[in-house]
Coordinates of C-alpha atoms and ligand atoms in Angstrom, one line a residue:
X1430 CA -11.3 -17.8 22.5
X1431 CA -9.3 -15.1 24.2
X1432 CA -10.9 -13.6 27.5
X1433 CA -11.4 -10.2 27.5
X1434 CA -11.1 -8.3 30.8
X1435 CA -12.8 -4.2 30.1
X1436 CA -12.6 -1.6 33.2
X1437 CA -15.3 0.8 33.5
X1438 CA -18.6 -0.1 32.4
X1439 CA -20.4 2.7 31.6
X1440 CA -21.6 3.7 27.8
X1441 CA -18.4 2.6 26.2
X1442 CA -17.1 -0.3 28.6
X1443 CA -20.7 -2.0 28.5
X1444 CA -21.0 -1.5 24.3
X1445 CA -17.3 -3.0 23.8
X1446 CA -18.2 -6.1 26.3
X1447 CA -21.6 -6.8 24.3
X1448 CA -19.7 -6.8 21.4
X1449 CA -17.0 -9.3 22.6
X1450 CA -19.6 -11.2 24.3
X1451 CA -21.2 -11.4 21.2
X1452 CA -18.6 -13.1 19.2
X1453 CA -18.2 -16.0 21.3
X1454 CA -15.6 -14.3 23.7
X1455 CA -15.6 -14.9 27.5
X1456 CA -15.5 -11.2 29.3
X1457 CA -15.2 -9.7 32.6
X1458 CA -16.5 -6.0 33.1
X1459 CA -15.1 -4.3 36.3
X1460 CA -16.0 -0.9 37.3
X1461 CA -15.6 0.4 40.8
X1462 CA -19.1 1.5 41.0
X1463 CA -21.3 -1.6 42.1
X1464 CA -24.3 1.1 40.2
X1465 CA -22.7 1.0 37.0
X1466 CA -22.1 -2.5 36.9
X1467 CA -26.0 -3.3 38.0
X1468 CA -27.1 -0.6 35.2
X1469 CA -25.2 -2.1 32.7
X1470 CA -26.1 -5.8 33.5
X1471 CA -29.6 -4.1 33.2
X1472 CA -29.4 -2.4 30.3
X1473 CA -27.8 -5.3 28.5
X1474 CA -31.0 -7.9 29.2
X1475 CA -33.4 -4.7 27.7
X1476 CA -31.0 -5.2 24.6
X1477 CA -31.2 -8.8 24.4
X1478 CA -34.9 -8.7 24.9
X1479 CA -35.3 -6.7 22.1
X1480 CA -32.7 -8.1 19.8
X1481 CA -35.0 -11.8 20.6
X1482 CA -38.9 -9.8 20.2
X1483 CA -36.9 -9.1 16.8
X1484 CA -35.8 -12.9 16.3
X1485 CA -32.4 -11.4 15.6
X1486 CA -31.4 -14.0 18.5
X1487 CA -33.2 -17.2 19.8
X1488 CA -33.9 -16.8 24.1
X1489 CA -31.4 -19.3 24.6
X1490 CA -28.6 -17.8 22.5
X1491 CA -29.1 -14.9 23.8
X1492 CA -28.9 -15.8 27.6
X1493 CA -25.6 -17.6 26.7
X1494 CA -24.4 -14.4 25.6
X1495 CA -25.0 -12.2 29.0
X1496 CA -23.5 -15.5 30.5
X1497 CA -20.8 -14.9 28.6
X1498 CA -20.3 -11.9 30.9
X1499 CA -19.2 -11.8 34.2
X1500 CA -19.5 -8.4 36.6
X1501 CA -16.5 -7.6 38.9
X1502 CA -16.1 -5.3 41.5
X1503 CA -12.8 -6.7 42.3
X1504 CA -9.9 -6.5 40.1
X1505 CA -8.5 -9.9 40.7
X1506 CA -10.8 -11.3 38.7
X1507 CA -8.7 -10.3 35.5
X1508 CA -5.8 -12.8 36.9
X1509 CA -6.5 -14.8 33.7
X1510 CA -7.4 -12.4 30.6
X1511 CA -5.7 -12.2 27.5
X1512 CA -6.7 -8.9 26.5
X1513 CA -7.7 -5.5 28.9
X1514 CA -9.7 -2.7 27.4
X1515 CA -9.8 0.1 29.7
X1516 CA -13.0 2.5 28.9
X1517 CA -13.1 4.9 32.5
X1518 CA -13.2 8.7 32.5
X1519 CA -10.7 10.4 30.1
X1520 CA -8.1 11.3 33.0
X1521 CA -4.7 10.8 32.1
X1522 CA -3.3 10.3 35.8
X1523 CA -6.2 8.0 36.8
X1524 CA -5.5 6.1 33.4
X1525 CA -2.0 5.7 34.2
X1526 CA -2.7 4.6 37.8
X1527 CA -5.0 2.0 36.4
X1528 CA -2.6 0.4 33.7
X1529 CA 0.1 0.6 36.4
X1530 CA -2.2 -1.4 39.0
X1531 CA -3.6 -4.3 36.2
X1532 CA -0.2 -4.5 34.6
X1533 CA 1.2 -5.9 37.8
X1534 CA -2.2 -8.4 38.0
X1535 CA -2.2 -9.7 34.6
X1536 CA 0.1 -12.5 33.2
X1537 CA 3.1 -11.2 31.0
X1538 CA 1.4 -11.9 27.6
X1539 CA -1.9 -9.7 28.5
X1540 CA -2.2 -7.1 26.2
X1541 CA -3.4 -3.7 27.4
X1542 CA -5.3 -1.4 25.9
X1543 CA -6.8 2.1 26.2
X1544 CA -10.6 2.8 24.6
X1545 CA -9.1 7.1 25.1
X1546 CA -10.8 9.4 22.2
X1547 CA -8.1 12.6 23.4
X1548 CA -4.9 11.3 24.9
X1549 CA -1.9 10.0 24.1
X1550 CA -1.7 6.4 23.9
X1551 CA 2.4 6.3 24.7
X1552 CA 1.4 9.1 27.9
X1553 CA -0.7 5.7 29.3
X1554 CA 1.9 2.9 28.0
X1555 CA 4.7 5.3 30.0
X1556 CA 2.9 3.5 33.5
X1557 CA 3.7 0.6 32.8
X1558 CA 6.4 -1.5 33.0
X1559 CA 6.6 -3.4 29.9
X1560 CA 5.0 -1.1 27.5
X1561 CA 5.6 -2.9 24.3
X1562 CA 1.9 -4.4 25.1
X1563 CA 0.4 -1.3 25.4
X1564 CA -1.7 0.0 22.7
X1565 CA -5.0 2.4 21.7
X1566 CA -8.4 0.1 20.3
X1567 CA -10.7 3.1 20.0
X1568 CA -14.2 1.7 19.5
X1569 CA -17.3 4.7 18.8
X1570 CA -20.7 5.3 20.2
X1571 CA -22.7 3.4 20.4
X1572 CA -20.2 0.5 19.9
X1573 CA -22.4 -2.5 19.2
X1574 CA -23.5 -1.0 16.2
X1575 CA -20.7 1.6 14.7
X1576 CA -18.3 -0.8 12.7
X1577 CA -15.2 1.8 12.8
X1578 CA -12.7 0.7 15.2
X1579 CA -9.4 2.9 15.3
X1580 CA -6.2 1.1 16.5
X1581 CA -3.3 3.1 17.7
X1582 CA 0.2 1.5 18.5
X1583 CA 2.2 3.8 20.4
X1584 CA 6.0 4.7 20.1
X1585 CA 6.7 1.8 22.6
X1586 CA 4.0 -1.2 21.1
X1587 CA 5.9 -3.9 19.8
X1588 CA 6.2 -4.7 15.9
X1589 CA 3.1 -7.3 14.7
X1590 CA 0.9 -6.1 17.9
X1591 CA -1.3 -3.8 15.4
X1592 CA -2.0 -6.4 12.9
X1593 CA -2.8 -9.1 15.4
X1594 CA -5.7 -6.1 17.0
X1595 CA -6.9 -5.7 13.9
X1596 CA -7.0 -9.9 13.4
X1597 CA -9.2 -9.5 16.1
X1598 CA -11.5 -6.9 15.6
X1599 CA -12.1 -8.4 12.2
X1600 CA -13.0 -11.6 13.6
X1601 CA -15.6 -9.8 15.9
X1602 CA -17.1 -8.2 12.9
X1603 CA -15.8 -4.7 13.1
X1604 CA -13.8 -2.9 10.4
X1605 CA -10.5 -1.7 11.8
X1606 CA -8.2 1.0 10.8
X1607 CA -4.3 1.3 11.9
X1608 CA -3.2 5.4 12.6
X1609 CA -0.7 7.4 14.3
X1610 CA -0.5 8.3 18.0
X1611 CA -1.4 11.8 17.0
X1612 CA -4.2 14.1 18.4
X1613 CA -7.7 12.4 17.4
X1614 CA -6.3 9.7 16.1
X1615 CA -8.5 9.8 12.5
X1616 CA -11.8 11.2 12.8
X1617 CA -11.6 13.5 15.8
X1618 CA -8.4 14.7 13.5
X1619 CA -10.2 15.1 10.1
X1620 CA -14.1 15.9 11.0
X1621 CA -12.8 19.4 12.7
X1622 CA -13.5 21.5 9.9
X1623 CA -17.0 20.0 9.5
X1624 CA -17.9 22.2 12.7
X1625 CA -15.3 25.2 12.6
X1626 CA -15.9 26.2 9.4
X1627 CA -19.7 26.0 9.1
X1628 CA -19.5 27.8 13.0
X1629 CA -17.2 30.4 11.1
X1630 CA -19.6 30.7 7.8
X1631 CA -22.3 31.8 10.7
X1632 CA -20.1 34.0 12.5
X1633 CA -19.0 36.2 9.6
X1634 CA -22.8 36.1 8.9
X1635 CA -22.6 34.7 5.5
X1636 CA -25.4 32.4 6.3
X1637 CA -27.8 31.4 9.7
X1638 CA -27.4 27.9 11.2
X1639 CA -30.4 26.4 9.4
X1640 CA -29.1 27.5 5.7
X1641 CA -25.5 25.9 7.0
X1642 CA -26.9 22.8 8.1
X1643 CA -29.4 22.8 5.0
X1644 CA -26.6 23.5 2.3
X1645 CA -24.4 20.4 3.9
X1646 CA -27.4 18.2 3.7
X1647 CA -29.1 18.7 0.5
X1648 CA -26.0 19.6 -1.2
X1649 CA -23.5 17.7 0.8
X1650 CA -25.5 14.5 1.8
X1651 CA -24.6 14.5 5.1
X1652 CA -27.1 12.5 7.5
X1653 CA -27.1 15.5 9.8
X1654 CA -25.8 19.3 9.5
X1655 CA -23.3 20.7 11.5
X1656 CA -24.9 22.5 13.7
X1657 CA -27.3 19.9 14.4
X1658 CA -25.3 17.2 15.0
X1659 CA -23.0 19.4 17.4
X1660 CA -26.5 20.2 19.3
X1661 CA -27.0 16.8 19.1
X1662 CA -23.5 15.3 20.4
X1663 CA -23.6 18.3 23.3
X1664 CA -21.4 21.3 23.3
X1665 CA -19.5 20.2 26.7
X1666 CA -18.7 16.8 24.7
X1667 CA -18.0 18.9 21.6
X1668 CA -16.0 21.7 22.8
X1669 CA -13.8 20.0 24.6
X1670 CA -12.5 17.9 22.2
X1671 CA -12.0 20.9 20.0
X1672 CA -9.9 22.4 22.5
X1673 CA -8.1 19.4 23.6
X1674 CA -7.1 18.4 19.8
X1675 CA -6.5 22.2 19.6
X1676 CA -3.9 22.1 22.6
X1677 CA -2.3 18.7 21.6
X1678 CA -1.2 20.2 18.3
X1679 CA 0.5 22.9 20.0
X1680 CA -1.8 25.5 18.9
X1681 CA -1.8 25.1 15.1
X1682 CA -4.5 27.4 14.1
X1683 CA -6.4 25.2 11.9
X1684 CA -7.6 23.8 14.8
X1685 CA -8.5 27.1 16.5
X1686 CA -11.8 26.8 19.2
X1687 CA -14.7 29.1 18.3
X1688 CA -15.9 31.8 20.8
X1689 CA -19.6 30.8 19.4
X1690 CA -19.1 27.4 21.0
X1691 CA -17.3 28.3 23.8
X1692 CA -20.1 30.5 24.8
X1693 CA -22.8 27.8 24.6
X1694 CA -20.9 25.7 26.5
X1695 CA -20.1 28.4 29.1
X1696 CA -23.3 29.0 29.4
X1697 CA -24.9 25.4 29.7
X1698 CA -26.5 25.4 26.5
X1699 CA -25.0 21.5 25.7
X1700 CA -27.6 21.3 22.9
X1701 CA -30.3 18.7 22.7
X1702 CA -29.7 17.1 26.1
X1703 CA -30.3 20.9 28.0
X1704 CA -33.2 22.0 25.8
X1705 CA -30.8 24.6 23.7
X1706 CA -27.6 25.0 22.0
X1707 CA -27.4 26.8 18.6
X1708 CA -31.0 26.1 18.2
X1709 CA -33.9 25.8 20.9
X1710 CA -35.6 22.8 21.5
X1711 CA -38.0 24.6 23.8
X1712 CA -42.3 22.8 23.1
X1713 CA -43.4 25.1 20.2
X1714 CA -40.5 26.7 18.9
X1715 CA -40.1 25.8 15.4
X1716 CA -36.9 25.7 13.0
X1717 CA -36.8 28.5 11.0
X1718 CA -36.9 27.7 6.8
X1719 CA -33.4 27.8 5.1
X1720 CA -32.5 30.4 2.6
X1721 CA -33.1 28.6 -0.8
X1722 CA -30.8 30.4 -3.1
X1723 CA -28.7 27.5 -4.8
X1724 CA -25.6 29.9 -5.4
X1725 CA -25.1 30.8 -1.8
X1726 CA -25.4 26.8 -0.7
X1727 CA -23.1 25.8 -3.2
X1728 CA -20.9 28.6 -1.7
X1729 CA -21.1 26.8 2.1
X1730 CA -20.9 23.4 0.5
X1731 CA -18.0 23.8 -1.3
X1732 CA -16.5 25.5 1.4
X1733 CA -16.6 22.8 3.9
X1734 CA -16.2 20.2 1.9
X1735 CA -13.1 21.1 0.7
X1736 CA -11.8 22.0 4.0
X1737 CA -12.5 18.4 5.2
X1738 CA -10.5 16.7 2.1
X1739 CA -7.9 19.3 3.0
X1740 CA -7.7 17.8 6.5
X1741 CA -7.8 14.2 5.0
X1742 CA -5.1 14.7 2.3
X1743 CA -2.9 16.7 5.3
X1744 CA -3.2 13.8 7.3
X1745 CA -2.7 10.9 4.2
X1746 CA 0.2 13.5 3.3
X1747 CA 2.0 13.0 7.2
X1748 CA 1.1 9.1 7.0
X1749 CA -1.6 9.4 9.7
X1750 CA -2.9 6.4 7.9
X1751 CA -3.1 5.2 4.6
X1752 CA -6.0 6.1 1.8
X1753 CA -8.3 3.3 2.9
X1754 CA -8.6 3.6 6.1
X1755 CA -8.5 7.5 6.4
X1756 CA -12.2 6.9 3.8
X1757 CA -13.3 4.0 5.7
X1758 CA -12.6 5.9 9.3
X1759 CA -14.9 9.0 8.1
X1760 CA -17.9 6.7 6.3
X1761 CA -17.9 4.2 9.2
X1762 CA -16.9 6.2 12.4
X1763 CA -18.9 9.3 11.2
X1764 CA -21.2 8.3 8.6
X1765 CA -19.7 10.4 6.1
X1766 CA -21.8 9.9 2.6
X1767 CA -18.7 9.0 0.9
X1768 CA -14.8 8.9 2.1
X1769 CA -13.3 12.4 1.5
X1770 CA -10.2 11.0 -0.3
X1771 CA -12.4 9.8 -2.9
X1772 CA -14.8 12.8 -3.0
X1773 CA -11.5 14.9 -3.8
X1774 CA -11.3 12.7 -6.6
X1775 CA -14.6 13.5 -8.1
X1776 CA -14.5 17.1 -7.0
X1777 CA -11.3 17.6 -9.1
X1778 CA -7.9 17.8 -7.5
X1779 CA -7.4 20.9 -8.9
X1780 CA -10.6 22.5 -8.1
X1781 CA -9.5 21.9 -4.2
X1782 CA -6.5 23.4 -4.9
X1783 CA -8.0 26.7 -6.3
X1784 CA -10.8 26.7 -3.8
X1785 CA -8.3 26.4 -1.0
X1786 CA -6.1 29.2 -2.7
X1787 CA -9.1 32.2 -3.3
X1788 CA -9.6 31.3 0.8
X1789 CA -6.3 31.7 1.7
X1790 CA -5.8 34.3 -0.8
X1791 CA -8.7 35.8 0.6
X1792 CA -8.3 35.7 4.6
X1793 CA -4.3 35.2 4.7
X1794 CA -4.8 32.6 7.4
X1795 CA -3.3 29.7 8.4
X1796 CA -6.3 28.0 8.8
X1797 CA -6.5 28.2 4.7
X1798 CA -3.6 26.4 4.0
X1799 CA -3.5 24.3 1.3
X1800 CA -1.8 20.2 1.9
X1801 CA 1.4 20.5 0.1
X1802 CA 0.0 17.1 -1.2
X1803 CA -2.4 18.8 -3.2
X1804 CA -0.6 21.0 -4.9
X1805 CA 1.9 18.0 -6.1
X1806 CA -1.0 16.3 -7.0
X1807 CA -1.6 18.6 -9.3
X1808 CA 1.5 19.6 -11.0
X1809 CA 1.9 15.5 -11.5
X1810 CA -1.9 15.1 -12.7
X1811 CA -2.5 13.0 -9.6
X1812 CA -5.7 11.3 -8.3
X1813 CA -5.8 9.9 -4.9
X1814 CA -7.4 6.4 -6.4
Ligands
NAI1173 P1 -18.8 6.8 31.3 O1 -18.7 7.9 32.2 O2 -20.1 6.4 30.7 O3 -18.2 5.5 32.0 C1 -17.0 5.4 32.7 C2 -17.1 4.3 33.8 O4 -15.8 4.1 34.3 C3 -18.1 4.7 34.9 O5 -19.0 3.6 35.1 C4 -17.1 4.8 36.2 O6 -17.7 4.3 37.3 C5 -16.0 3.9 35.7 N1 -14.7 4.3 36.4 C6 -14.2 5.5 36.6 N2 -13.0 5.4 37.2 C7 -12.7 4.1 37.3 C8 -11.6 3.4 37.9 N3 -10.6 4.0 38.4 N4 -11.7 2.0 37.9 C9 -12.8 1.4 37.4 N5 -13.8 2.0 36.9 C10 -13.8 3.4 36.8 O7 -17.7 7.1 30.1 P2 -17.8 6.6 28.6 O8 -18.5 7.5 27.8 O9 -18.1 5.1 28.6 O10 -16.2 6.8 28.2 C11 -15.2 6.0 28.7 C12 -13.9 6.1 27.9 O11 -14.2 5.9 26.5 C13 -13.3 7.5 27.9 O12 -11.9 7.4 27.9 C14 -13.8 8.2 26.7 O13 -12.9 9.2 26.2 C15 -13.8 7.0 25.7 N6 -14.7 7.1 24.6 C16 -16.0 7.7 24.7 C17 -16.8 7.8 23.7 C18 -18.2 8.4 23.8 O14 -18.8 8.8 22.8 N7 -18.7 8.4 25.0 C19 -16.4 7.3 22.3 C20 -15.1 6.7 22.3 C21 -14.3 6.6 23.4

């Protein structure tokens, strides 16, 4: 079994060792916080008490398991791993100093990897000296129990490293997709328009919040609406990756921020966590009811939804990834009722196209711009399966 070395255990590094631990694999977790280490031993025998109250693991097994793990505040201790997963705060000169530092502790064959949701895997591989063995393993929260695993080679990973990650991550019971070093990778790419166009439905004042989130959930089947689930991941979280996916594609205005958000986040109101964020979560205050008329939900709906297979076929069409895993990445990383690929399929190819056209015909924005693959699609008669 290969022996995993992770570096920073706090909600990410301590969910990726569990799951390694988990499947048989010997880890070490080092963080330079002795706290964090202690919480996340903690926190791991609450799990495991749990998982055995719910026979899901016998005392013994499950004591194996947190053996399985040892805590390090000392990074010598990763002298004999096969594979580093680094999960610290998303910093790209404190990332780099890090591979730079375990590179030069690790044997030659020790693969190095980065758990970063926002930046560039080849910006981290450029700190160390052999590259080639760099790549991204992108696991989501909470990882013990979100299948989706993205894997990123950068410009610099060596031919075969991908597959052999994704070996891997199979054999640990995770479903792994292969994309391109490009700004959030797969989901945080194609799940933008979920939020900025339901925040720019409410803006124009087409519709309130609870109507938006109402239409993409009775209509839509989503688990949560947009504006609930933004509330519910926080606005500082939120925002900034908007901004940050925003920046690293040099502006394009699809991608464009929202003033709405910005404010909320300006202003402290992270959702959920601070008690308010597009809605109050303040003792008493109730929801208000969504507008029922069927022809305006349709309206938001439909708008949305073919926004997000706009983004999906925009990324298939520039080989972010290929049509499986751009539909598995969105019903397994995001919970997505069905991938968006295959939803195009069912909507009609060539209602997408029309839809997209009346916006862009409408606005004359960027933003509205159909996927030249679309519009191929259509003139050959295409379906994406
Ligand atoms: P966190 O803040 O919970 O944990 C980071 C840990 O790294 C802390 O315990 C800290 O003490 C430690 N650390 C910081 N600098 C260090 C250093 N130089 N050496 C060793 N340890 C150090 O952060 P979280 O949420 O676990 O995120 C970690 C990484 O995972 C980030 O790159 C983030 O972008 C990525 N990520 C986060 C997701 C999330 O939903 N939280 C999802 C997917 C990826």
């Amino acid at each position: 079994m290969k022996k995993i070395g992770i570096i920073g255990g706090g909600a990410m590094g301590s969910g990726i060792a569990q799951v390694f631990a988990q499947a048989g694999h010997p880890v070490v977790l080092y963080d330079t916080n002795q706290d964090a280490l202690d919480r996340s031993k903690q926190n791991l025998a609450k799990t495991f008490e749990k998982l055995v109250a719910k026979e899901k693991y016998t005392a013994e097994k499950a004591q194996e398991i947190q053996d399985a793990i040892e805590y390090a505040s000392n990074l010598e201790a990763f002298a004999s791993i096969d594979l580093m997963i680094e999960a610290i705060i998303e910093n790209l000169d404190i990332k780099k100093s890090v591979f730079k530092q375990v590179g030069e502790i690790v044997s030659e064959n020790c693969i190095l990897a980065s758990n970063t949701s926002s930046l560039s895997i080849a910006s981290i591989a450029s700190a160390c000296t052999n590259p080639e063995r760099v790549i991204g393993i992108h696991f989501f929260n909470p990882a013990p129990l979100m299948a989706l695993v993205e894997i990123i080679p950068a410009v610099q990973t060596r031919e075969g490293l991908a597959e052999e990650i994704k070996a891997l991550i199979q054999s640990v019971g995770k479903l792994p997709v292969i994309t391109k070093d490009t700004p959030g990778f797969i989901v945080n790419r194609v799940a933008r328009p979920f939020y900025s166009e339901s925040i720019r439905i409410l803006e124009e004042g087409v519709a309130d919040a609870e109507t938006i989130d109402f239409a993409m959930t009775s209509l839509g089947g989503f688990r949560m609406g947009p504006f609930e689930l933004m509330d519910f991941i926080g606005h500082d979280v939120n925002y900034r990756v908007t901004e940050s996916v925003f920046e690293s594609f040099f502006y394009d205005p699809r991608f464009k921020p929202s003033f709405s958000q910005k404010r909320l986040f300006e202003a402290g109101y992270y959702g959920r966590k601070s008690g308010r964020g597009f809605y109050n979560y303040a003792e008493g205050v109730e929801k208000k009811a969504p507008n029922q008329d069927q022809a305006l939900l349709e309206k938001i709906y439909k708008r949305v939804l073919v926004m997000l297979i706009n983004e999906a076929a925009d990324a298939l069409f520039l080989n972010i990834a290929n049509r499986e895993d751009l539909d598995t990445a969105m019903t397994k990383g995001v919970n997505y009722p069905k991938g968006l690929l295959k939803w195009a399929d069912e909507y009609g190819i060539e209602n997408v196209q029309n839809d997209l056209d009346e916006l862009y015909n409408h606005y004359h924005e960027d933003r509205y711009r159909l996927s030249p693959i679309i519009r191929n699609m259509v003139k050959e008669n295409k379906t994406f399966y």
